[in-house]
Short mmCIF file of C-alpha atoms and ligand atoms in Angstrom, two decimals:
data_model
loop_
_atom_site.label_atom_id
_atom_site.label_comp_id
_atom_site.label_asym_id
_atom_site.label_seq_id
_atom_site.Cartn_x
_atom_site.Cartn_y
_atom_site.Cartn_z
CA MET C 1 8.29 -0.64 10.86
CA THR C 2 6.23 -3.65 11.81
CA ASP C 3 3.43 -3.89 14.35
CA LYS C 4 3.17 -7.44 15.73
CA ILE C 5 4.48 -10.73 14.31
CA GLU C 6 1.84 -13.23 13.30
CA HIS C 7 2.60 -16.92 12.74
CA VAL C 8 0.53 -18.75 10.10
CA GLU C 9 0.58 -22.28 8.78
CA CYS C 10 -0.42 -21.46 5.21
CA LEU C 11 -0.25 -18.06 3.57
CA ILE C 12 -1.93 -17.67 0.19
CA ILE C 13 -0.93 -14.67 -1.88
CA GLY C 14 -3.51 -13.76 -4.53
CA SER C 15 -7.22 -14.35 -4.96
CA GLY C 16 -8.11 -15.53 -8.44
CA PRO C 17 -9.43 -19.03 -9.17
CA ALA C 18 -6.03 -20.50 -8.22
CA GLY C 19 -5.81 -18.74 -4.85
CA TYR C 20 -9.41 -19.41 -3.83
CA THR C 21 -9.22 -23.06 -4.83
CA ALA C 22 -5.98 -23.44 -2.87
CA ALA C 23 -7.78 -21.79 0.06
CA ILE C 24 -10.76 -24.17 -0.11
CA TYR C 25 -8.48 -27.21 -0.04
CA ALA C 26 -6.10 -25.80 2.58
CA ALA C 27 -8.97 -24.77 4.87
CA ARG C 28 -10.61 -28.17 4.60
CA ALA C 29 -7.24 -29.75 5.47
CA ASP C 30 -7.27 -27.62 8.63
CA MET C 31 -4.26 -25.55 7.58
CA LYS C 32 -6.06 -22.36 8.67
CA PRO C 33 -5.07 -20.44 5.54
CA VAL C 34 -4.65 -16.70 5.58
CA MET C 35 -5.18 -15.13 2.17
CA TYR C 36 -3.93 -11.74 1.06
CA ALA C 37 -6.37 -11.00 -1.73
CA GLY C 38 -4.57 -8.02 -3.26
CA MET C 39 -5.89 -4.70 -4.44
CA GLN C 40 -8.22 -6.22 -7.01
CA PRO C 41 -9.65 -9.29 -5.28
CA GLY C 42 -10.71 -11.95 -7.75
CA GLY C 43 -7.98 -11.11 -10.27
CA GLN C 44 -8.48 -11.07 -14.02
CA LEU C 45 -11.97 -12.59 -13.84
CA THR C 46 -13.25 -9.42 -12.24
CA ILE C 47 -12.64 -7.61 -15.53
CA THR C 48 -14.41 -10.30 -17.55
CA THR C 49 -18.13 -10.31 -18.22
CA ASP C 50 -19.78 -13.68 -18.95
CA VAL C 51 -17.79 -16.80 -18.18
CA GLU C 52 -19.25 -19.60 -20.26
CA ASN C 53 -16.46 -22.16 -20.29
CA TYR C 54 -16.17 -22.97 -16.59
CA PRO C 55 -17.79 -26.34 -15.92
CA GLY C 56 -20.76 -26.32 -13.58
CA TYR C 57 -22.36 -23.12 -14.86
CA PRO C 58 -24.55 -24.28 -17.75
CA ASP C 59 -26.01 -20.80 -18.21
CA GLY C 60 -22.71 -19.00 -17.75
CA ILE C 61 -21.88 -16.61 -14.94
CA MET C 62 -20.44 -13.12 -14.69
CA GLY C 63 -16.73 -13.16 -13.78
CA PRO C 64 -17.05 -10.94 -10.66
CA GLU C 65 -20.00 -12.98 -9.36
CA MET C 66 -18.08 -16.20 -9.89
CA MET C 67 -15.15 -14.87 -7.86
CA GLU C 68 -17.55 -13.80 -5.13
CA LEU C 69 -18.83 -17.38 -4.94
CA PHE C 70 -15.27 -18.72 -4.83
CA ARG C 71 -14.52 -16.34 -1.95
CA LYS C 72 -17.61 -17.37 -0.01
CA GLN C 73 -16.74 -21.03 -0.43
CA ALA C 74 -13.19 -20.41 0.81
CA GLU C 75 -14.50 -18.44 3.80
CA ARG C 76 -17.10 -21.06 4.62
CA PHE C 77 -14.30 -23.46 5.53
CA GLY C 78 -12.48 -20.85 7.58
CA THR C 79 -10.10 -19.04 5.22
CA ASP C 80 -9.11 -15.67 6.64
CA VAL C 81 -9.44 -13.47 3.53
CA ARG C 82 -7.77 -10.09 3.92
CA TYR C 83 -7.93 -7.22 1.47
CA GLY C 84 -4.32 -6.20 1.31
CA MET C 85 -0.98 -6.76 -0.36
CA ILE C 86 2.07 -8.76 0.52
CA THR C 87 4.69 -6.12 -0.10
CA HIS C 88 7.96 -7.91 0.79
CA VAL C 89 9.07 -11.51 1.10
CA ASP C 90 12.21 -13.12 2.42
CA PHE C 91 12.67 -16.70 1.28
CA LYS C 92 16.28 -16.96 2.47
CA GLY C 93 16.82 -19.96 4.71
CA LYS C 94 14.13 -22.39 5.76
CA ALA C 95 10.49 -22.04 6.81
CA PRO C 96 8.94 -20.20 8.52
CA PHE C 97 9.37 -17.48 5.91
CA LYS C 98 9.15 -13.83 6.79
CA VAL C 99 6.79 -11.70 4.73
CA ILE C 100 5.49 -8.18 5.18
CA ALA C 101 1.86 -7.34 4.49
CA ASP C 102 0.75 -3.82 3.67
CA GLU C 103 4.26 -2.48 4.37
CA ASN C 104 4.05 -2.89 8.13
CA HIS C 105 2.57 -6.20 9.28
CA GLU C 106 5.09 -8.98 9.73
CA ILE C 107 4.02 -12.59 9.18
CA LEU C 108 5.95 -15.82 9.61
CA ALA C 109 4.51 -18.48 7.28
CA GLU C 110 5.23 -22.21 7.42
CA THR C 111 4.04 -22.61 3.83
CA ILE C 112 3.35 -20.08 1.12
CA ILE C 113 1.13 -20.55 -1.91
CA ILE C 114 1.72 -17.99 -4.62
CA ALA C 115 -1.33 -17.30 -6.78
CA THR C 116 -0.61 -13.74 -7.85
CA GLY C 117 -1.67 -14.28 -11.46
CA ALA C 118 -0.71 -12.27 -14.49
CA SER C 119 -1.99 -9.06 -15.99
CA ALA C 120 -2.77 -8.61 -19.66
CA LYS C 121 -0.85 -5.83 -21.35
CA TRP C 122 -2.99 -3.19 -22.99
CA LEU C 123 -2.39 -0.68 -25.77
CA GLY C 124 -3.04 2.20 -23.37
CA ILE C 125 -5.37 4.26 -25.55
CA PRO C 126 -8.44 5.85 -23.89
CA SER C 127 -11.03 4.18 -26.18
CA GLU C 128 -9.63 0.76 -25.23
CA GLU C 129 -10.27 1.44 -21.54
CA ARG C 130 -13.69 2.97 -22.19
CA LEU C 131 -14.90 -0.03 -24.22
CA ASN C 132 -13.24 -2.73 -22.12
CA GLY C 133 -15.79 -5.51 -21.59
CA LYS C 134 -18.01 -3.85 -24.22
CA GLY C 135 -16.37 -5.48 -27.20
CA VAL C 136 -12.77 -4.98 -26.11
CA SER C 137 -11.19 -8.08 -24.58
CA ALA C 138 -7.79 -9.56 -23.83
CA CYS C 139 -8.98 -13.16 -23.99
CA ALA C 140 -10.25 -14.70 -27.22
CA VAL C 141 -10.96 -18.06 -25.62
CA CYS C 142 -13.12 -16.36 -22.96
CA ASP C 143 -14.98 -13.90 -25.16
CA GLY C 144 -14.68 -15.03 -28.79
CA PHE C 145 -17.99 -16.84 -28.70
CA PHE C 146 -19.85 -13.54 -28.26
CA PHE C 147 -18.74 -12.54 -31.75
CA LYS C 148 -19.92 -15.61 -33.58
CA GLY C 149 -20.38 -14.80 -37.27
CA LYS C 150 -19.10 -11.21 -36.77
CA ASP C 151 -15.99 -9.32 -37.86
CA VAL C 152 -13.29 -8.78 -35.24
CA ALA C 153 -9.72 -7.51 -34.98
CA ILE C 154 -6.85 -8.81 -32.90
CA VAL C 155 -3.71 -6.84 -32.12
CA GLY C 156 -0.39 -8.63 -31.66
CA ALA C 157 2.08 -10.74 -33.59
CA GLY C 158 3.32 -13.28 -31.07
CA ASP C 159 2.30 -16.90 -30.52
CA THR C 160 -0.66 -15.87 -28.39
CA ALA C 161 -2.04 -13.50 -31.01
CA CYS C 162 -1.61 -16.15 -33.74
CA GLU C 163 -3.21 -18.83 -31.61
CA GLU C 164 -6.10 -16.56 -30.68
CA ALA C 165 -6.54 -15.33 -34.27
CA SER C 166 -6.81 -18.97 -35.40
CA TYR C 167 -9.32 -19.64 -32.63
CA LEU C 168 -11.39 -16.59 -33.57
CA ALA C 169 -11.29 -17.49 -37.27
CA LYS C 170 -13.27 -20.64 -36.48
CA ILE C 171 -16.03 -18.62 -34.82
CA CYS C 172 -16.04 -15.22 -36.51
CA SER C 173 -16.65 -14.41 -40.12
CA LYS C 174 -13.51 -12.32 -40.52
CA VAL C 175 -10.46 -11.64 -38.36
CA TYR C 176 -8.17 -8.67 -38.98
CA MET C 177 -4.78 -9.21 -37.41
CA ILE C 178 -3.05 -5.96 -36.58
CA VAL C 179 0.75 -6.26 -36.61
CA ARG C 180 2.82 -3.21 -35.78
CA ARG C 181 6.01 -4.21 -37.62
CA ASN C 182 6.35 -5.78 -41.05
CA GLU C 183 6.91 -9.21 -39.53
CA PHE C 184 5.57 -11.57 -36.90
CA ARG C 185 7.24 -12.45 -33.64
CA ALA C 186 5.46 -15.81 -33.49
CA SER C 187 7.02 -19.15 -34.37
CA LYS C 188 7.04 -20.12 -38.05
CA ALA C 189 4.44 -22.83 -37.49
CA MET C 190 1.98 -20.35 -35.96
CA GLN C 191 2.64 -17.78 -38.68
CA HIS C 192 2.03 -20.43 -41.30
CA ARG C 193 -1.29 -21.34 -39.72
CA VAL C 194 -2.44 -17.71 -39.68
CA LEU C 195 -1.30 -16.97 -43.22
CA ASN C 196 -3.10 -20.06 -44.50
CA THR C 197 -6.43 -19.28 -42.87
CA PRO C 198 -8.61 -17.67 -45.54
CA ASN C 199 -10.68 -15.49 -43.20
CA ILE C 200 -7.68 -13.95 -41.42
CA GLU C 201 -6.34 -10.78 -43.04
CA VAL C 202 -3.01 -9.57 -41.66
CA LEU C 203 -2.39 -5.84 -41.72
CA PHE C 204 1.35 -5.29 -41.29
CA ASN C 205 2.95 -1.99 -40.25
CA THR C 206 -0.33 -1.05 -38.67
CA GLU C 207 -1.20 0.50 -35.33
CA THR C 208 -4.52 1.25 -33.69
CA ASP C 209 -5.43 4.91 -33.79
CA GLU C 210 -8.78 4.55 -32.03
CA ILE C 211 -11.43 1.98 -31.19
CA LEU C 212 -14.83 3.28 -32.21
CA GLY C 213 -18.25 2.97 -30.61
CA ASP C 214 -20.34 4.85 -28.05
CA THR C 215 -21.42 2.09 -25.70
CA ILE C 216 -20.14 -0.98 -27.57
CA VAL C 217 -17.45 -1.50 -30.18
CA SER C 218 -18.58 -0.63 -33.69
CA GLY C 219 -15.21 -0.48 -35.42
CA ALA C 220 -11.66 0.78 -35.23
CA ARG C 221 -9.45 3.26 -37.03
CA PHE C 222 -6.00 1.99 -37.94
CA LYS C 223 -2.93 3.84 -39.14
CA ASN C 224 -0.34 2.55 -41.53
CA ARG C 225 2.99 3.30 -39.85
CA GLU C 226 4.84 3.74 -43.15
CA THR C 227 2.40 5.86 -45.12
CA GLY C 228 0.37 7.44 -42.29
CA GLU C 229 -2.79 6.40 -44.11
CA LEU C 230 -5.86 5.94 -41.90
CA ARG C 231 -8.36 3.14 -42.46
CA THR C 232 -11.63 2.56 -40.61
CA ILE C 233 -12.97 -0.99 -40.36
CA ASP C 234 -16.39 -2.00 -39.03
CA LEU C 235 -15.96 -4.49 -36.19
CA LYS C 236 -17.93 -5.97 -33.34
CA GLY C 237 -15.02 -7.24 -31.29
CA PHE C 238 -11.53 -5.93 -30.61
CA PHE C 239 -9.00 -8.28 -29.03
CA VAL C 240 -5.64 -7.32 -27.57
CA ALA C 241 -3.01 -10.07 -27.46
CA ILE C 242 0.24 -8.23 -26.90
CA GLY C 243 1.45 -10.32 -23.98
CA HIS C 244 0.94 -10.74 -20.26
CA HIS C 245 3.01 -9.70 -17.33
CA PRO C 246 3.14 -12.21 -14.47
CA ASN C 247 2.76 -10.53 -11.08
CA THR C 248 5.94 -11.96 -9.65
CA ASP C 249 8.21 -8.95 -9.19
CA ILE C 250 8.38 -9.27 -5.40
CA PHE C 251 9.76 -12.82 -5.70
CA LYS C 252 12.73 -11.82 -7.88
CA GLY C 253 16.01 -12.97 -6.40
CA PHE C 254 14.33 -15.76 -4.40
CA LEU C 255 12.37 -17.90 -6.84
CA ASP C 256 13.44 -19.34 -10.16
CA MET C 257 11.58 -17.73 -13.04
CA ASP C 258 11.92 -17.63 -16.79
CA ASP C 259 13.17 -14.54 -18.57
CA THR C 260 9.65 -13.07 -18.72
CA GLY C 261 9.02 -13.55 -15.00
CA TYR C 262 6.86 -16.70 -14.97
CA LEU C 263 7.65 -18.81 -11.90
CA LYS C 264 9.24 -22.17 -12.57
CA THR C 265 7.72 -25.19 -10.87
CA VAL C 266 8.86 -28.80 -10.79
CA ALA C 267 6.99 -30.56 -13.62
CA GLY C 268 3.73 -32.13 -12.49
CA THR C 269 3.79 -30.31 -9.12
CA SER C 270 3.42 -26.80 -7.74
CA LYS C 271 6.83 -26.88 -6.04
CA THR C 272 9.17 -23.95 -6.57
CA ASN C 273 12.92 -24.04 -5.96
CA ILE C 274 12.26 -23.15 -2.30
CA GLU C 275 10.92 -25.96 -0.12
CA GLY C 276 7.61 -24.88 1.41
CA VAL C 277 6.86 -22.29 -1.29
CA PHE C 278 4.38 -23.36 -3.96
CA ALA C 279 3.11 -21.61 -7.07
CA CYS C 280 -0.11 -22.00 -9.01
CA GLY C 281 -2.28 -20.25 -11.58
CA ASP C 282 -1.16 -17.77 -14.20
CA ALA C 283 1.91 -16.67 -12.22
CA GLN C 284 3.47 -19.97 -13.38
CA ASP C 285 1.45 -20.78 -16.51
CA LYS C 286 1.90 -18.89 -19.74
CA VAL C 287 0.43 -21.57 -21.94
CA TYR C 288 -3.12 -22.42 -20.78
CA ARG C 289 -4.12 -19.39 -18.66
CA GLN C 290 -7.72 -20.49 -18.08
CA ALA C 291 -9.79 -20.16 -14.91
CA VAL C 292 -10.31 -23.90 -14.77
CA THR C 293 -6.62 -24.76 -15.20
CA ALA C 294 -5.71 -22.12 -12.60
CA ALA C 295 -8.23 -23.64 -10.18
CA GLY C 296 -6.79 -27.11 -10.80
CA SER C 297 -3.28 -25.91 -10.09
CA GLY C 298 -4.51 -24.17 -6.91
CA CYS C 299 -5.78 -27.53 -5.71
CA MET C 300 -2.36 -29.05 -6.48
CA ALA C 301 -0.61 -26.32 -4.49
CA ALA C 302 -2.77 -26.88 -1.39
CA LEU C 303 -2.23 -30.66 -1.55
CA ASP C 304 1.52 -30.17 -2.04
CA ALA C 305 1.62 -27.78 0.94
CA GLU C 306 -0.36 -30.18 3.10
CA ARG C 307 1.93 -33.09 2.22
CA TYR C 308 5.01 -30.95 2.85
CA LEU C 309 3.75 -30.05 6.34
CA ALA C 310 2.81 -33.68 7.09
CA ALA C 311 6.27 -34.92 6.03
CA LYS C 312 7.89 -32.23 8.17
CA ALA C 313 5.79 -33.24 11.18
CA ASP C 314 6.74 -36.90 10.65
CA GLN C 315 10.43 -35.95 10.55
CA ALA C 316 10.06 -33.98 13.77
CA VAL C 317 8.57 -37.02 15.54
CA ALA C 318 11.15 -39.50 14.18
P1 NDP T 401 5.05 -11.97 -26.99
O1 NDP T 401 5.75 -11.05 -26.06
O2 NDP T 401 5.77 -13.10 -27.58
O3 NDP T 401 4.44 -11.14 -28.20
C1 NDP T 401 3.79 -9.94 -27.99
C2 NDP T 401 3.43 -9.37 -29.35
O4 NDP T 401 2.66 -8.19 -29.15
C3 NDP T 401 4.65 -8.99 -30.20
O5 NDP T 401 4.43 -9.36 -31.53
C4 NDP T 401 4.69 -7.47 -30.06
O6 NDP T 401 5.14 -6.81 -31.21
C5 NDP T 401 3.23 -7.13 -29.89
N1 NDP T 401 3.06 -5.90 -29.16
C6 NDP T 401 3.57 -5.58 -27.94
N2 NDP T 401 3.18 -4.36 -27.57
C7 NDP T 401 2.41 -3.89 -28.60
C8 NDP T 401 1.70 -2.68 -28.82
N3 NDP T 401 1.71 -1.72 -27.91
N4 NDP T 401 1.03 -2.54 -29.98
C9 NDP T 401 1.01 -3.53 -30.88
N5 NDP T 401 1.65 -4.70 -30.75
C10 NDP T 401 2.34 -4.87 -29.60
O7 NDP T 401 3.73 -12.45 -26.16
P2 NDP T 401 2.83 -13.74 -26.35
O8 NDP T 401 1.75 -13.61 -25.35
O9 NDP T 401 2.43 -13.91 -27.75
O10 NDP T 401 3.76 -14.94 -25.94
C11 NDP T 401 4.41 -14.97 -24.66
C12 NDP T 401 5.26 -16.22 -24.57
O11 NDP T 401 4.41 -17.37 -24.48
C13 NDP T 401 6.15 -16.44 -25.79
O12 NDP T 401 7.36 -17.00 -25.36
C14 NDP T 401 5.38 -17.43 -26.62
O13 NDP T 401 6.21 -18.21 -27.47
C15 NDP T 401 4.72 -18.28 -25.53
N6 NDP T 401 3.47 -18.90 -26.00
C16 NDP T 401 3.53 -20.18 -26.43
C17 NDP T 401 2.39 -20.79 -26.90
C18 NDP T 401 2.47 -22.20 -27.32
O14 NDP T 401 3.54 -22.75 -27.30
N7 NDP T 401 1.37 -22.79 -27.74
C19 NDP T 401 1.11 -20.10 -26.97
C20 NDP T 401 1.18 -18.75 -26.53
C21 NDP T 401 2.32 -18.18 -26.06
P3 NDP T 401 6.68 -6.84 -31.67
O15 NDP T 401 6.87 -8.19 -32.27
O16 NDP T 401 6.74 -5.74 -32.66
O17 NDP T 401 7.49 -6.60 -30.44
#
């Protein structure tokens, strides 16, 4: 059941750095963007503490505060930020596209910018949730610096885990890599790099029994999956790198995506396979996944949307 149909020029779905940046550009281009910010406005940065690698903040900034500033900047130029979800989309045919917000509000959008991001996968043990942001992190590039000269562990055996273990090894004194099977999933080149880094110790056949610490991480207890033997290691940081899940499920069947759900865009642009639908940020980027790269791609999406609308208007006149 829908209430009334609303017609918008530019609908932005998602509110991380990509979505807000798209909103700033779209609003300044007078596209009167409407943003559906989701259930956790601000996205992954709202579960990060200090952000020290975003240019323009020489003293660093807390992730939630940074997203608050992004929101204010988007609203200053007229973005209509709404706290809700786009629950259904229909990209069949040409624009305007029909979408449903919050199960019952129907919107017709001339352009759509998808900035729904990705969510880190977690182990799902209670101590991981309790110590999240207090030594537990899913982003070595964001948080590794806080453990300079300290011992840390990283769980995972894919390319991300290997890349992040190598990154951490340059900063930390020792990196324990926790691999659940007796082999890596990562490419041979990445495995080689990890195995040839002297301060990375790989513990195969190992799972995390518990992360230890009252208010901050002080260590972790690991279990050997073959022998059942428990081992406690003193640690200051505990990283989880077991993959991400792009938040793209509602676009299945309409938009081209890879086999893990990342949206495909035309190289060098934010264009999806549907004209008028653009994608930016982590929903289409499994390689860089940084706030600053997401913001840059949000800018691209707004410019692409603006140019698409201008070309359409020109065609209508001709
Ligand atoms: P992957 O899905 O490739 O790997 C996830 C890893 O986490 C696997 O080794 C998996 O173990 C492990 N894992 C999953 N769940 C658990 C759990 N509950 N406990 C312990 N371990 C667990 O994810 P990535 O993020 O590494 O990579 C995603 C994609 O991005 C890949 O295609 C990768 O090649 C690509 N990528 C490319 C990069 C580059 O080219 N520079 C950099 C980073 C990523 P198991 O093996 O046992 O299933």
